[in-house]
Coordinates of C-alpha atoms in Angstrom, one line a residue:
M284 CA 29.8 -55.2 -18.3
Q285 CA 30.5 -52.9 -15.3
I286 CA 32.3 -50.4 -17.5
I287 CA 29.3 -50.1 -19.8
V288 CA 27.1 -49.3 -16.9
Q289 CA 29.6 -46.8 -15.6
I290 CA 29.8 -45.1 -19.0
V291 CA 26.0 -44.9 -19.4
L292 CA 25.7 -43.4 -15.9
F293 CA 28.5 -41.0 -16.6
L294 CA 26.9 -39.8 -19.8
S295 CA 23.5 -39.5 -18.1
V296 CA 24.9 -37.4 -15.3
V297 CA 26.7 -35.1 -17.8
L298 CA 23.5 -34.8 -20.0
V299 CA 21.3 -34.0 -17.0
S300 CA 23.8 -31.5 -15.7
L301 CA 23.9 -29.7 -19.0
V302 CA 20.2 -29.6 -19.2
L303 CA 19.8 -28.2 -15.7
M304 CA 22.4 -25.5 -16.4
R305 CA 20.0 -24.0 -19.0
G306 CA 17.3 -21.8 -17.8
G307 CA 17.6 -18.8 -15.6
S308 CA 16.7 -16.6 -12.8
N309 CA 18.7 -13.7 -11.5
A310 CA 22.5 -13.9 -11.8
R311 CA 23.1 -14.8 -8.2
H312 CA 20.6 -17.7 -8.2
L313 CA 21.9 -18.9 -11.6
A314 CA 25.5 -18.9 -10.3
I315 CA 24.6 -20.9 -7.2
R316 CA 22.6 -23.3 -9.3
R317 CA 25.5 -23.9 -11.6
I318 CA 28.0 -24.4 -8.8
M319 CA 25.7 -27.0 -7.2
I320 CA 25.2 -28.7 -10.5
V321 CA 28.9 -29.0 -11.1
L322 CA 29.4 -30.3 -7.5
F323 CA 26.7 -32.8 -8.1
A324 CA 28.2 -33.9 -11.4
C325 CA 31.7 -34.4 -9.8
V326 CA 30.3 -36.4 -6.9
A327 CA 28.1 -38.5 -9.2
V328 CA 31.0 -39.3 -11.5
V329 CA 33.3 -40.2 -8.6
S330 CA 30.6 -42.4 -7.1
V331 CA 30.0 -44.2 -10.5
F332 CA 33.7 -45.0 -11.1
F333 CA 34.6 -45.5 -7.4
P334 CA 31.6 -46.9 -5.6
E335 CA 33.8 -48.1 -2.7
A336 CA 34.7 -44.4 -2.0
L337 CA 31.0 -43.6 -1.6
T338 CA 30.7 -46.5 0.9
Q339 CA 33.7 -45.2 2.8
V340 CA 32.1 -41.7 3.0
A341 CA 28.9 -43.3 4.1
K342 CA 30.7 -45.3 6.9
F343 CA 32.4 -42.0 7.9
F344 CA 29.0 -40.6 8.6
G345 CA 27.8 -43.7 10.3
I346 CA 25.7 -45.1 7.5
G347 CA 26.1 -48.7 6.5
R348 CA 26.3 -48.5 2.7
G349 CA 26.9 -45.9 0.0
T350 CA 23.5 -46.7 -1.5
D351 CA 21.8 -45.6 1.7
L352 CA 23.8 -42.4 1.7
V353 CA 22.6 -41.7 -1.9
L354 CA 19.0 -42.4 -0.8
Y355 CA 19.2 -40.0 2.2
A356 CA 20.8 -37.3 -0.1
L357 CA 18.0 -37.8 -2.6
I358 CA 15.3 -37.4 0.2
V359 CA 16.9 -34.2 1.3
S360 CA 17.2 -32.9 -2.2
F361 CA 13.6 -33.7 -2.9
L362 CA 12.5 -31.8 0.2
V363 CA 14.6 -28.8 -0.8
F364 CA 13.0 -29.0 -4.3
M365 CA 9.5 -29.1 -2.9
A366 CA 10.2 -26.1 -0.7
T367 CA 11.6 -24.0 -3.5
T368 CA 8.8 -25.0 -5.8
Y369 CA 6.3 -24.0 -3.2
Q370 CA 7.9 -20.6 -2.8
R371 CA 8.0 -20.1 -6.5
F372 CA 4.3 -21.0 -6.9
R373 CA 3.4 -18.7 -4.0
H374 CA 5.3 -15.8 -5.7
L375 CA 3.5 -16.6 -9.0
E376 CA 0.2 -16.7 -7.3
T377 CA 0.7 -13.3 -5.7
T378 CA 1.9 -11.9 -9.1
F379 CA -1.1 -13.2 -10.9
T380 CA -3.5 -11.9 -8.3
K381 CA -2.0 -8.4 -8.6
L382 CA -2.1 -8.6 -12.4
A383 CA -5.8 -9.8 -12.3
R384 CA -6.7 -6.9 -10.0
R385 CA -4.9 -4.4 -12.2
I386 CA -6.7 -5.7 -15.3
A387 CA -10.0 -5.6 -13.6
L388 CA -9.5 -2.0 -12.5
D389 CA -8.3 -1.0 -16.0
E390 CA -11.2 -2.5 -17.7
A391 CA -13.9 -1.5 -15.3
S392 CA -16.6 0.8 -16.6
R393 CA -16.3 4.5 -15.5
P394 CA -19.6 6.3 -16.1
W395 CA -18.4 9.5 -14.5
L396 CA -15.6 9.7 -17.1
D397 CA -18.0 9.4 -19.9
Q398 CA -20.1 12.3 -18.6
V399 CA -17.1 14.5 -18.3
A400 CA -15.9 13.7 -21.8
D401 CA -19.3 14.5 -23.3
P402 CA -20.5 17.9 -22.0
S403 CA -23.9 17.6 -23.8
Q404 CA -25.1 15.1 -21.3
H405 CA -24.9 17.6 -18.4
R406 CA -28.0 19.4 -19.6

């Protein structure tokens, strides 16, 4: 039974890693994201097949169980995700504000231009 759970977890990690590798930003961010995903996948696979190794790593850091180490890593990852998402939304908000201002200026009525274009109205 344990081998079935390990195989399912392994396939889940591989599938999630492949899905996360899609998408893009600039080349530098994409490369860093892919490296982190590959590292995550390797650590996840090792922890699935050798859970005692994860417990040993946890004990090395002074944490009682490998499960606790995973929980702490998840909390840190979630906080990093929230921070980067906040930065991305702020950037989008600034971009949308500039775009809205540009559209408003472009579509604003300009009565002085209409008078210059039609010289008969000057009389």
